PDB file of C-alpha atoms in Angstrom:
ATOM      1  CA  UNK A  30       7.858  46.927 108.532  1.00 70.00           C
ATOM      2  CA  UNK A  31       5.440  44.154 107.802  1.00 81.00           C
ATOM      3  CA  UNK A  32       6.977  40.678 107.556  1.00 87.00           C
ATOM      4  CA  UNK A  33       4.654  37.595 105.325  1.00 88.00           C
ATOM      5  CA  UNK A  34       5.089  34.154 106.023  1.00 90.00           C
ATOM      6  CA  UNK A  35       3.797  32.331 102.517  1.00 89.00           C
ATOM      7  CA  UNK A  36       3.043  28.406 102.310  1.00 88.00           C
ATOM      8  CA  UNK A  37       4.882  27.532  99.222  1.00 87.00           C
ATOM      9  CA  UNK A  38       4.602  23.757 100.128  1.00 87.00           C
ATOM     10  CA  UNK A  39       2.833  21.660 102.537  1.00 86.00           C
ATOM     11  CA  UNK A  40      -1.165  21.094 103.927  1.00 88.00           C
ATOM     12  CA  UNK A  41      -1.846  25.195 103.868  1.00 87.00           C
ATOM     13  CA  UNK A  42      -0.294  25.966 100.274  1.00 87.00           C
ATOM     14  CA  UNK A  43      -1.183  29.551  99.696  1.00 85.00           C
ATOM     15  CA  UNK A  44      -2.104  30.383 103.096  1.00 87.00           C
ATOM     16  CA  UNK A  45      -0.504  34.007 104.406  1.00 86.00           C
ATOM     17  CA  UNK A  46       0.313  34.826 107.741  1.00 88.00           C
ATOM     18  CA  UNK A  47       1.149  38.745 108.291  1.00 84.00           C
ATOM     19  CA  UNK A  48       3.408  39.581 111.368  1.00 85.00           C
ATOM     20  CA  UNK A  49       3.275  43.676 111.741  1.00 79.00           C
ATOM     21  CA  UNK A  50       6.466  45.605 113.394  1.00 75.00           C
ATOM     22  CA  UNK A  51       5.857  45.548 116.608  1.00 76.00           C
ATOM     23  CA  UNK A  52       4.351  41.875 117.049  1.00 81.00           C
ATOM     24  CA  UNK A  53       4.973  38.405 117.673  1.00 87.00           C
ATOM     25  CA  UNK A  54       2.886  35.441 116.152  1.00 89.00           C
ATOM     26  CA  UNK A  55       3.270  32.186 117.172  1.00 92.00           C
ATOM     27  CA  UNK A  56       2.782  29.385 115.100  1.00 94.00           C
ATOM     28  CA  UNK A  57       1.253  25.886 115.912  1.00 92.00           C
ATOM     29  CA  UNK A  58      -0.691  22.774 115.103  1.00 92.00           C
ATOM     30  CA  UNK A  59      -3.478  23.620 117.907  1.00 90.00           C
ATOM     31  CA  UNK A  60      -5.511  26.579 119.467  1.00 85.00           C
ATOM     32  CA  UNK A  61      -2.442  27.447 122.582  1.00 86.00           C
ATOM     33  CA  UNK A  62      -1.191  29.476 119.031  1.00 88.00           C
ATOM     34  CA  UNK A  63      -1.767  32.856 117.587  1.00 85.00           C
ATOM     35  CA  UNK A  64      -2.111  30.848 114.336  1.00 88.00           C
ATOM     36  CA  UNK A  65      -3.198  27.849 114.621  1.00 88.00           C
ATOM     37  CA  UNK A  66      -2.406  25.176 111.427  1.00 90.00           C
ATOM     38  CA  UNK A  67      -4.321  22.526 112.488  1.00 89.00           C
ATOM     39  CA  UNK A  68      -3.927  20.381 108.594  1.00 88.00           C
ATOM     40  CA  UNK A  69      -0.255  19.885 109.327  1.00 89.00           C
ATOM     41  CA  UNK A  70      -0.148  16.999 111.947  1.00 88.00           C
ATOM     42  CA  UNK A  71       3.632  17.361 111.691  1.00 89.00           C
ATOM     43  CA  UNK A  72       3.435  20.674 113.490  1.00 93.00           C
ATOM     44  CA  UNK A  73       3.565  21.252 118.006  1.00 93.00           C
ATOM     45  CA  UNK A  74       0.953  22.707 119.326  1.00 92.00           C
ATOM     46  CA  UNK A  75       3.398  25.656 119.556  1.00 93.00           C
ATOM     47  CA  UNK A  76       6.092  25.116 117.248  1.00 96.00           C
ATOM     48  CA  UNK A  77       7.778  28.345 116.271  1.00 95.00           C
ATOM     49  CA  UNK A  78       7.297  31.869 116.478  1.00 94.00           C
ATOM     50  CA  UNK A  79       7.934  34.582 114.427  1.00 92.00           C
ATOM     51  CA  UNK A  80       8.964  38.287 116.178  1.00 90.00           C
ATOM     52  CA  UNK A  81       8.792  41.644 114.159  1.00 85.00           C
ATOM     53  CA  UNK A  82      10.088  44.650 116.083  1.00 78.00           C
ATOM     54  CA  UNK A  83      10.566  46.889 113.183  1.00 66.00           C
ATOM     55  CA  UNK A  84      13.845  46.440 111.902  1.00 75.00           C
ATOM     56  CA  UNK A  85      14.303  43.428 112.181  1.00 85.00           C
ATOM     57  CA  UNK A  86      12.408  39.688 112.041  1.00 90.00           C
ATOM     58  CA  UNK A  87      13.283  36.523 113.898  1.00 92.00           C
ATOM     59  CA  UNK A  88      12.483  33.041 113.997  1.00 95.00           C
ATOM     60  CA  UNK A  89      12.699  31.396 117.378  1.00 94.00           C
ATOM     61  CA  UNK A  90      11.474  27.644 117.695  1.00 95.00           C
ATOM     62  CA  UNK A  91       9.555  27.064 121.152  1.00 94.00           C
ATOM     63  CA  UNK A  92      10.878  23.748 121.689  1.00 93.00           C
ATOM     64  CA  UNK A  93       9.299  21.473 118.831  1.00 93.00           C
ATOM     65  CA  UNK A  94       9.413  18.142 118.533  1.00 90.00           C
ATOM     66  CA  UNK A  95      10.593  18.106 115.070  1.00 89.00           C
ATOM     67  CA  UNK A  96      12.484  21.563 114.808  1.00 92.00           C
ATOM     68  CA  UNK A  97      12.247  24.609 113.068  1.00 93.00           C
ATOM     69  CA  UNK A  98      14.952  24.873 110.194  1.00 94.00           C
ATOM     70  CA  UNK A  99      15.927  27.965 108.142  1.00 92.00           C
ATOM     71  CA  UNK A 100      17.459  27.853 104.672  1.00 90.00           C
ATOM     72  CA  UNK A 101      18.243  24.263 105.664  1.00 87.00           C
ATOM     73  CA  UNK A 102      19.782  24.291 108.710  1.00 90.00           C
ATOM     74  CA  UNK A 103      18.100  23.796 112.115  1.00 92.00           C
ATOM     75  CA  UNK A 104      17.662  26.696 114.527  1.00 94.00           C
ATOM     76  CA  UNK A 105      17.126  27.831 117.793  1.00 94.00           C
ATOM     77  CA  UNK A 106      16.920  31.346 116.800  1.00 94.00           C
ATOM     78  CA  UNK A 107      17.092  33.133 113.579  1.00 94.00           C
ATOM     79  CA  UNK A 108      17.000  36.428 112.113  1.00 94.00           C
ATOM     80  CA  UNK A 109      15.337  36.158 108.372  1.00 92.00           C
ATOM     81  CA  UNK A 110      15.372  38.538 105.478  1.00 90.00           C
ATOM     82  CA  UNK A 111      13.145  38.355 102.530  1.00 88.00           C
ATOM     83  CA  UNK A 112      13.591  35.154 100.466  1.00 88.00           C
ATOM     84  CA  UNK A 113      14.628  32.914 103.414  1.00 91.00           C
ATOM     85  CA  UNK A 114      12.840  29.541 103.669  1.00 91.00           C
ATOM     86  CA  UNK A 115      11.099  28.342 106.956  1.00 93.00           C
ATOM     87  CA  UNK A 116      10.082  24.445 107.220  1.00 92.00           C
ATOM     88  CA  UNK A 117       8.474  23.489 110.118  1.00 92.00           C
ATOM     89  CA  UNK A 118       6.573  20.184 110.421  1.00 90.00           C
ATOM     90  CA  UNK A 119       5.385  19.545 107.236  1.00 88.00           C
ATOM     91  CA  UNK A 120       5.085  23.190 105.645  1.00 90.00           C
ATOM     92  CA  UNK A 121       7.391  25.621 104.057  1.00 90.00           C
ATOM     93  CA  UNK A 122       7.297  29.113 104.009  1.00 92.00           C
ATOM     94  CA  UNK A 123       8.847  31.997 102.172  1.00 91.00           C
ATOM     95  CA  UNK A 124       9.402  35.015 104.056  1.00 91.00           C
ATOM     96  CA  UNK A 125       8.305  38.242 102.485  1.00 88.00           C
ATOM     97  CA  UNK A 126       9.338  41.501 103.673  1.00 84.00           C
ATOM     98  CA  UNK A 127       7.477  44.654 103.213  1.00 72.00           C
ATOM     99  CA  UNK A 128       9.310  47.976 103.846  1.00 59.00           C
ATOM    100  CA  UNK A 129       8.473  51.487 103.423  1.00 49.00           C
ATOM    101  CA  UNK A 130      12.138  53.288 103.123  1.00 45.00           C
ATOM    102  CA  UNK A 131      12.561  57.341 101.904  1.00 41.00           C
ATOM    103  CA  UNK A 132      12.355  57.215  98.304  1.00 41.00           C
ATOM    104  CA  UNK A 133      14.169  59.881  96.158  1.00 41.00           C
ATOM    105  CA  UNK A 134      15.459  60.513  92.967  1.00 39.00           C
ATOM    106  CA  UNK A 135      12.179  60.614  91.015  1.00 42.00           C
ATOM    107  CA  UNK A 136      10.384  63.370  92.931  1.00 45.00           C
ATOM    108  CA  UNK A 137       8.808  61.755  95.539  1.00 45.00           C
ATOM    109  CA  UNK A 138       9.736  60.962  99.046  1.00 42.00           C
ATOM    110  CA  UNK A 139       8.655  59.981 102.285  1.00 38.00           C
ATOM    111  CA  UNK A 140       7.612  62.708 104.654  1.00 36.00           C
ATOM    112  CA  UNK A 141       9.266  62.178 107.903  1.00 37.00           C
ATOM    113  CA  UNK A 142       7.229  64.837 109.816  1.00 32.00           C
ATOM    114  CA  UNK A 143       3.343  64.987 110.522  1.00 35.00           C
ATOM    115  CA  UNK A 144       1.925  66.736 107.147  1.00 36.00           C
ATOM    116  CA  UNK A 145      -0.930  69.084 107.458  1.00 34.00           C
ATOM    117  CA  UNK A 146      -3.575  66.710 106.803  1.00 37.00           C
ATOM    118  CA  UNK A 147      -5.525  66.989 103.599  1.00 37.00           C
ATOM    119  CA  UNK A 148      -9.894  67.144 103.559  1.00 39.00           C
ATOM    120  CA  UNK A 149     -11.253  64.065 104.680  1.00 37.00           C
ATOM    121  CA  UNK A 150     -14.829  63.776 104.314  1.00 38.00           C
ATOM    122  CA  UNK A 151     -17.310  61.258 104.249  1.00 37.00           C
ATOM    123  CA  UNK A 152     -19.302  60.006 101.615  1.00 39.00           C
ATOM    124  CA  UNK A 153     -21.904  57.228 100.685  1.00 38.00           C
ATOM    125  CA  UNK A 154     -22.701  56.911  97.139  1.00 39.00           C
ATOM    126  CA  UNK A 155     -26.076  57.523  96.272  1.00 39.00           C
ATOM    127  CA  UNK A 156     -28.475  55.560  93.822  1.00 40.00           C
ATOM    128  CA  UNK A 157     -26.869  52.310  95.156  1.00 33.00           C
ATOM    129  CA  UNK A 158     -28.322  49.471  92.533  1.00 38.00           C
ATOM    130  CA  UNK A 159     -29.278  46.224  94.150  1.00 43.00           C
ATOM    131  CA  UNK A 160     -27.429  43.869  91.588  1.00 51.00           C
ATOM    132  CA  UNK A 161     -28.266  40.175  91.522  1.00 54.00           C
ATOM    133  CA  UNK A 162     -25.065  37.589  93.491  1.00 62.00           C
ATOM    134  CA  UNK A 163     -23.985  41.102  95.119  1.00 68.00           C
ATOM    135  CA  UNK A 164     -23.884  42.567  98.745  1.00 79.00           C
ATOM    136  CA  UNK A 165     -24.806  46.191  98.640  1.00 83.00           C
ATOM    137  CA  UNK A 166     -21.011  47.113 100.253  1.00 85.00           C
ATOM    138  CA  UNK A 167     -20.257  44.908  96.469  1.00 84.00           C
ATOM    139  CA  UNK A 168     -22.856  47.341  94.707  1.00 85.00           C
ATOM    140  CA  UNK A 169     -21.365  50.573  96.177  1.00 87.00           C
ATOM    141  CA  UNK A 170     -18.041  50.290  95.296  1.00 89.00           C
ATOM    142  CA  UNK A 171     -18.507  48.921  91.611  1.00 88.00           C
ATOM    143  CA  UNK A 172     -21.016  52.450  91.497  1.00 88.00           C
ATOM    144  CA  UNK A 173     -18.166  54.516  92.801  1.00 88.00           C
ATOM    145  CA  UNK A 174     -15.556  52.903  90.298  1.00 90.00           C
ATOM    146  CA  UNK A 175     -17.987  53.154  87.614  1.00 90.00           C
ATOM    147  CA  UNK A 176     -19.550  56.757  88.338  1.00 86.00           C
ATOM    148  CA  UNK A 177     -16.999  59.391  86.595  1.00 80.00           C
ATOM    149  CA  UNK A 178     -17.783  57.546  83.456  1.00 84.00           C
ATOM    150  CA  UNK A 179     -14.037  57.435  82.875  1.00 88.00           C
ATOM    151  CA  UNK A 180     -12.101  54.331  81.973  1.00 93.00           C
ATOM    152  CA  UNK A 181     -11.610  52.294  84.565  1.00 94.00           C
ATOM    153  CA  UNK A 182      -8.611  49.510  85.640  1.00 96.00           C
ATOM    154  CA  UNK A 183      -6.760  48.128  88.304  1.00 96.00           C
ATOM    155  CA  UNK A 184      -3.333  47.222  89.301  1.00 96.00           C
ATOM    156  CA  UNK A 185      -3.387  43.577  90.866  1.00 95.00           C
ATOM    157  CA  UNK A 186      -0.368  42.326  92.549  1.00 93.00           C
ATOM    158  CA  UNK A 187      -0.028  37.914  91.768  1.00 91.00           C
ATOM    159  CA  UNK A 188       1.912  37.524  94.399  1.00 89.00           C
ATOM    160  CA  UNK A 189      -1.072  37.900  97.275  1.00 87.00           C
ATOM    161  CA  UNK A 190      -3.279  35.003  95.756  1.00 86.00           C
ATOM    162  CA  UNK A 191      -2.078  32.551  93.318  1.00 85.00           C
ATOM    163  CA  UNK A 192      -5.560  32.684  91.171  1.00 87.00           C
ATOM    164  CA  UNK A 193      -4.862  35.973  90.198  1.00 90.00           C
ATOM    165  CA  UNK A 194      -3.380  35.287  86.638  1.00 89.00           C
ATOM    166  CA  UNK A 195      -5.715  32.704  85.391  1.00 88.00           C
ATOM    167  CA  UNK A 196      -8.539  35.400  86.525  1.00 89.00           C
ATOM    168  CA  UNK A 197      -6.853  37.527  84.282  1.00 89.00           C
ATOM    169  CA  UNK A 198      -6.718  34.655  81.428  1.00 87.00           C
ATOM    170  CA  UNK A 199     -10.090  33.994  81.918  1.00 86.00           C
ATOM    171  CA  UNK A 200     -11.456  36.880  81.477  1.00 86.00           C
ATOM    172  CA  UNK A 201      -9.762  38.390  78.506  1.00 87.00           C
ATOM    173  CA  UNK A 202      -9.624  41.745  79.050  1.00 89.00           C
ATOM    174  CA  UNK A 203      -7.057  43.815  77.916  1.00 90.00           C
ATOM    175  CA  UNK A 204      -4.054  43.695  80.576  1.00 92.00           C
ATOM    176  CA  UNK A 205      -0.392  44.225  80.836  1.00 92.00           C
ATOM    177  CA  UNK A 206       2.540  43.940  83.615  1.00 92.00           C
ATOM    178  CA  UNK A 207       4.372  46.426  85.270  1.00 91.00           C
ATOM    179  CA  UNK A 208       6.686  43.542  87.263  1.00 88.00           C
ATOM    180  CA  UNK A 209       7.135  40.593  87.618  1.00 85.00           C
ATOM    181  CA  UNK A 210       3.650  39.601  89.533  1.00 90.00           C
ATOM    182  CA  UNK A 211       1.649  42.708  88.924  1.00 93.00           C
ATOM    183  CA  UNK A 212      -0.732  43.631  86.226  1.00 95.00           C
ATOM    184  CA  UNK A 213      -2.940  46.470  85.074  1.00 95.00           C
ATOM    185  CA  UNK A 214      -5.963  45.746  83.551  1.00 95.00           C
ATOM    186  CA  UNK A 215      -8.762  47.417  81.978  1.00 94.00           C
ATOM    187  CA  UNK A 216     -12.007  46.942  83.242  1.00 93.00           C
ATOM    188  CA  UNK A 217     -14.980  48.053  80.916  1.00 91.00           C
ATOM    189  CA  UNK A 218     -18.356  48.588  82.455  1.00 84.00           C
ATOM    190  CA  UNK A 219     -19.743  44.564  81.743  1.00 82.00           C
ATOM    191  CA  UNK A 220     -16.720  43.158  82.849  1.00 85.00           C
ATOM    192  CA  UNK A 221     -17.171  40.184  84.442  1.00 83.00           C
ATOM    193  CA  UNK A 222     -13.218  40.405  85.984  1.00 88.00           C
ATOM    194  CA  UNK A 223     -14.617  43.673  88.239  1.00 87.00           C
ATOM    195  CA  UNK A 224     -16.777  41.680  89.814  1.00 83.00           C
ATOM    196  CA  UNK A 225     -14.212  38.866  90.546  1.00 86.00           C
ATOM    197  CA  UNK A 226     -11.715  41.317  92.040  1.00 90.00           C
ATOM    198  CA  UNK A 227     -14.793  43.034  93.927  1.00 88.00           C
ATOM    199  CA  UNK A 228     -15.825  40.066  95.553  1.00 86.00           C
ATOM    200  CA  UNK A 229     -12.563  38.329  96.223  1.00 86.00           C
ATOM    201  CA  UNK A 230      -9.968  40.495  96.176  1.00 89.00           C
ATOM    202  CA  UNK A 231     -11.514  43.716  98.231  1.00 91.00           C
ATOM    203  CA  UNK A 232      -9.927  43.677 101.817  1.00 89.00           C
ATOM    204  CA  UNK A 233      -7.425  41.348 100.820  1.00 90.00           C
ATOM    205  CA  UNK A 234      -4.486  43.813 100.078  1.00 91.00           C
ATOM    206  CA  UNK A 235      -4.427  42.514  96.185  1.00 94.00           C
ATOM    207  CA  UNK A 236      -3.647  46.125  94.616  1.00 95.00           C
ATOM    208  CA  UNK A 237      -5.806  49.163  94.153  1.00 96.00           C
ATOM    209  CA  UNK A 238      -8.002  50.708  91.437  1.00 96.00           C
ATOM    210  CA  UNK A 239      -7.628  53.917  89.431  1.00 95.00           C
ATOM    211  CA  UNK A 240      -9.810  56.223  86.698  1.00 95.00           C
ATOM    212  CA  UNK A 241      -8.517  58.019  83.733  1.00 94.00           C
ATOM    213  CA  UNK A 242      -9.249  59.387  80.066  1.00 93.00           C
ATOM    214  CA  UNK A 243      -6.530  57.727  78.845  1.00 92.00           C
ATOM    215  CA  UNK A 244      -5.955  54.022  77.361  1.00 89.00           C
ATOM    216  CA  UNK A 245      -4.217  51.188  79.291  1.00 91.00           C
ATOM    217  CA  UNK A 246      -1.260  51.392  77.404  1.00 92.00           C
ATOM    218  CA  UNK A 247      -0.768  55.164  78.961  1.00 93.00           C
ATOM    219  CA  UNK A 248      -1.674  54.175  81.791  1.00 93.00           C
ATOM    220  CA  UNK A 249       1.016  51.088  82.410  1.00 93.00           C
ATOM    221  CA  UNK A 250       3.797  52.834  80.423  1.00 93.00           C
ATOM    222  CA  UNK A 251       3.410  55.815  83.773  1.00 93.00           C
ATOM    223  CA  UNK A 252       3.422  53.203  86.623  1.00 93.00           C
ATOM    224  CA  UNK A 253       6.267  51.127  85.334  1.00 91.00           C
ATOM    225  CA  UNK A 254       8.260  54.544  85.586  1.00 89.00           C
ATOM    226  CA  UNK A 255       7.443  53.779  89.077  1.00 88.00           C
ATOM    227  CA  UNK A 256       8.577  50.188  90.130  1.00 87.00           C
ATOM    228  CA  UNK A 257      12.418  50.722  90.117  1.00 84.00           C
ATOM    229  CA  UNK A 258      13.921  53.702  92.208  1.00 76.00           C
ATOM    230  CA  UNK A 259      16.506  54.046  94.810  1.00 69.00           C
ATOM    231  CA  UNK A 260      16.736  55.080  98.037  1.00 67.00           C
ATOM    232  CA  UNK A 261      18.933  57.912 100.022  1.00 67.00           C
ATOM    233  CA  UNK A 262      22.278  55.819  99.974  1.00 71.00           C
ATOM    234  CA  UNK A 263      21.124  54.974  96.050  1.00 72.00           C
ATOM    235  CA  UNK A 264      20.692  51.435  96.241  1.00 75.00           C
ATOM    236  CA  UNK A 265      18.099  49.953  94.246  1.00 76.00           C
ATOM    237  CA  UNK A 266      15.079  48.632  95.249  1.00 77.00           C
ATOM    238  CA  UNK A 267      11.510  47.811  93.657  1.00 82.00           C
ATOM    239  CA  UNK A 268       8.949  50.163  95.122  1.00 84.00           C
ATOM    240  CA  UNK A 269       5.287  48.982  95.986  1.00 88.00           C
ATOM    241  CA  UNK A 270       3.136  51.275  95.469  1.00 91.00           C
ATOM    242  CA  UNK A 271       0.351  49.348  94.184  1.00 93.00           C
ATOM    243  CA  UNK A 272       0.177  47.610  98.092  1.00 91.00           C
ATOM    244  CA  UNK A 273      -2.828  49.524  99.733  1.00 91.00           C
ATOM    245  CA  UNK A 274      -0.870  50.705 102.924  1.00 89.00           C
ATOM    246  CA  UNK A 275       2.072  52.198 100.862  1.00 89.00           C
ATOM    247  CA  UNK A 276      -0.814  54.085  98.757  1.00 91.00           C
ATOM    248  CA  UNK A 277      -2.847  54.838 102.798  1.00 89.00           C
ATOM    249  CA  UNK A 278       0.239  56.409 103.488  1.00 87.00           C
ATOM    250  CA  UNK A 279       2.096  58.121 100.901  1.00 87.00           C
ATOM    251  CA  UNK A 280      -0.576  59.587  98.591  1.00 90.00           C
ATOM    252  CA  UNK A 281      -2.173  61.977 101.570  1.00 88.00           C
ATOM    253  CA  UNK A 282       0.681  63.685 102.454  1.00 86.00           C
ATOM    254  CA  UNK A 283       2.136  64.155  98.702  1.00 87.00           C
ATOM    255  CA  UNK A 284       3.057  67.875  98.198  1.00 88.00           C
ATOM    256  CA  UNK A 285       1.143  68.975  95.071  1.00 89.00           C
ATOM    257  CA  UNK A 286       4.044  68.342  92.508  1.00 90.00           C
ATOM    258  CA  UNK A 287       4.191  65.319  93.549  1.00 89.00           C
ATOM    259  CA  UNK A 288       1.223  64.359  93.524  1.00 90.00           C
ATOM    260  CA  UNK A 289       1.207  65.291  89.561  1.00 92.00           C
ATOM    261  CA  UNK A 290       3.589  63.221  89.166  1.00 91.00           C
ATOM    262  CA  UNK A 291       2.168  59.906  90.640  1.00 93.00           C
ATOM    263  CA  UNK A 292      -1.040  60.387  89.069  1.00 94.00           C
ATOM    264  CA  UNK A 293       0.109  61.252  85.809  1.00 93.00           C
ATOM    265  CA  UNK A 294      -3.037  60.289  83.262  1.00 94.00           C
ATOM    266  CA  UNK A 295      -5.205  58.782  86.172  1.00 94.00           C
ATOM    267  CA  UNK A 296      -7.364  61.131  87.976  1.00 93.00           C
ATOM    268  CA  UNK A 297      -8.854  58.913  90.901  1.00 94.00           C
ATOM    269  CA  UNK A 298      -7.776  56.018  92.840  1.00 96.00           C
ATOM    270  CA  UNK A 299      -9.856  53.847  95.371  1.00 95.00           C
ATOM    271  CA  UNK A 300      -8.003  51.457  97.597  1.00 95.00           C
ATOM    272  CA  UNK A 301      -9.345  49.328 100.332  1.00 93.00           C
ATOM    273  CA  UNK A 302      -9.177  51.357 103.766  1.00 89.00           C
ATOM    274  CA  UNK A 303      -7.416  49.547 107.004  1.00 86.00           C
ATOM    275  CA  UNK A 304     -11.435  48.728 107.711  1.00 84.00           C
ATOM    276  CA  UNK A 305     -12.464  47.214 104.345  1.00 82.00           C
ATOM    277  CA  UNK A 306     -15.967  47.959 104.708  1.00 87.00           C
ATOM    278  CA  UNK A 307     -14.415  51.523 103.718  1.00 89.00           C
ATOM    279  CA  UNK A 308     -13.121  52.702 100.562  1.00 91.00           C
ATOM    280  CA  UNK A 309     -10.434  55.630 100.303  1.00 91.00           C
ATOM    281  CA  UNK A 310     -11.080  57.999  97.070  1.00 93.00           C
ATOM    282  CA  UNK A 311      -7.677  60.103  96.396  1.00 93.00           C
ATOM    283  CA  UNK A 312      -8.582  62.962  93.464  1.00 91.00           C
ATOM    284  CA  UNK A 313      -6.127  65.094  92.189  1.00 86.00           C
ATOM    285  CA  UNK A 314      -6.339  68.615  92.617  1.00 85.00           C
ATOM    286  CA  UNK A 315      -4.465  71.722  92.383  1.00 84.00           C
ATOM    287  CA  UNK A 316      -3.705  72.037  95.857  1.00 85.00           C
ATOM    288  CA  UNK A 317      -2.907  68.301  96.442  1.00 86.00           C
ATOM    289  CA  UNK A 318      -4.185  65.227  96.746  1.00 89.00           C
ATOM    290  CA  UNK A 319      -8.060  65.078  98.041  1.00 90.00           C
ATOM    291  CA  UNK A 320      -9.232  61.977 100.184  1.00 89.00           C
ATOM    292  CA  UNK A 321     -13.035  60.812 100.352  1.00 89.00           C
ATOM    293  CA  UNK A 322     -14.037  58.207 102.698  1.00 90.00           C
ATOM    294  CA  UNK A 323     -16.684  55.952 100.648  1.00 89.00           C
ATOM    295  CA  UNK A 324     -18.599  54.016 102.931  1.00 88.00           C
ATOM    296  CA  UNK A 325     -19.929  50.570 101.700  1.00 86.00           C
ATOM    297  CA  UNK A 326     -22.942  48.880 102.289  1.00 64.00           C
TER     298      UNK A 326
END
């Protein structure tokens, strides 16, 4: 469980603070914080903290001089689910809630036991081209993307930087949506909107990137399959698989079958590693899914 606090009003509008299972951040105008928001003159020093132990998230307020209110009402304590509001000083955050439940009902689900761990290898792509306004991690992975000579696109997620649709505007290419926030779009070999997402997006958990002979359209109709599913008990829920750590986990230890069925036209995908000056290449193959380690620079 990963819990996001986004600014949707206030000094730091935008800003993201992560809180992993396990964790607790706390919040404040001033360094004494684990996150320090130092435009909001509103804030304490410590104000609030947030505590994620991996069912469950809560909101505590460490004895601010203005309070810490939740959906309106002023707390001491709280816990929050996704959509609650948080206003403290002169900010408000949404609360964003990222969960990884078992999945069934379309042929995939989580593996609750240690798989047998597919090939890892490493790899640094050769014949790394100096290009011009690029660092050579920048170079490497636009020559991996770019080396099959297949078509190449990326899934993009809005909600993890608010630029991310007038990028898409801007550049024209070809792109469609597969929710409500997140896009596919192709990326031809001059596009300028690769570079963007290279240089902006990489290590910043905005989606992932894939390879295939087929067109966009192909391409988005097969993910889409994907958003909605349900889980054990058959409740709905939207499933995020374009979020790097839901791809770090689930695509190694797919079972071939089903990892024929989450690739579908696509035959690679690079996401961002936990280390973002890495790159993790998932092929399909026969016997499963096969992981490269692409190391940039």
């Amino acid at each position: 469980m990963t819990v996001i606090l986004e600014a949707v009003s206030g000094p730091v509008l935008g800003r993201r603070i992560e809180v992993r299972g396990g964790s607790i951040v706390r919040i404040g105008r001033t360094g004494k914080s684990d996150c320090a928001i130092a435009e909001d003159g509103y804030l304490s020093s410590l104000h609030f903290s947030v505590e994620c132990d991996g069912s469950q998230c809560r909101i505590r307020d460490l004895g601010s001089s203005n309070g810490t209110f939740v959906n309106g009402s002023r707390i001491t304590e709280q816990v929050v689910r996704e959509g609650d509001s948080i206003v403290a000083g002169g900010s408000t955050f949404r609360i964003h809630v990222d969960e990884l439940p078992e999945i069934t009902g379309v042929g995939l689900q989580r593996v609750k036991t240690a798989a047998t761990p597919t090939a890892v290898s490493t790899q640094t792509v050769g014949d790394v081209r100096t290009q011009p306004g690029y660092s050579p991690a920048e170079a490497t992975l636009l020559n991996a993307l770019y080396a099959s000579g297949e078509q190449v696109f990326a899934v993009v997620d809005a909600s993890r930087d608010s630029r991310i649709p007038a990028f898409l505007d801007a550049a024209g290419e070809t792109h469609g949506s597969l929710a409500e926030t997140v896009f596919v779009v192709a990326l031809p070999a001059d596009s300028r909107l690769a570079h963007v997402l290279v240089k902006d997006g990489w290590g910043r958990g905005w989606g992932f990137y894939g390879t295939s002979q087929a067109g966009l359209e192909s391409v988005r109709a097969h993910f889409t399959s994907f958003v909605s599913l349900h889980t054990s008990s058959g409740a709905p829920m939207t499933f995020r698989f374009w979020d790097p750590r839901v791809l770090r986990a689930l695509v190694p230890v797919m079972p071939p079958h089903e990892a024929e069925a989450f690739f579908g036209p696509c035959d690679r995908i690079i996401v961002e590693a936990d280390k973002p000056v890495m790159a993790l290449e998932f092929s399909r193959t026969s016997r499963g899914p096969r992981q490269q380690t692409i190391v940039l620079g």
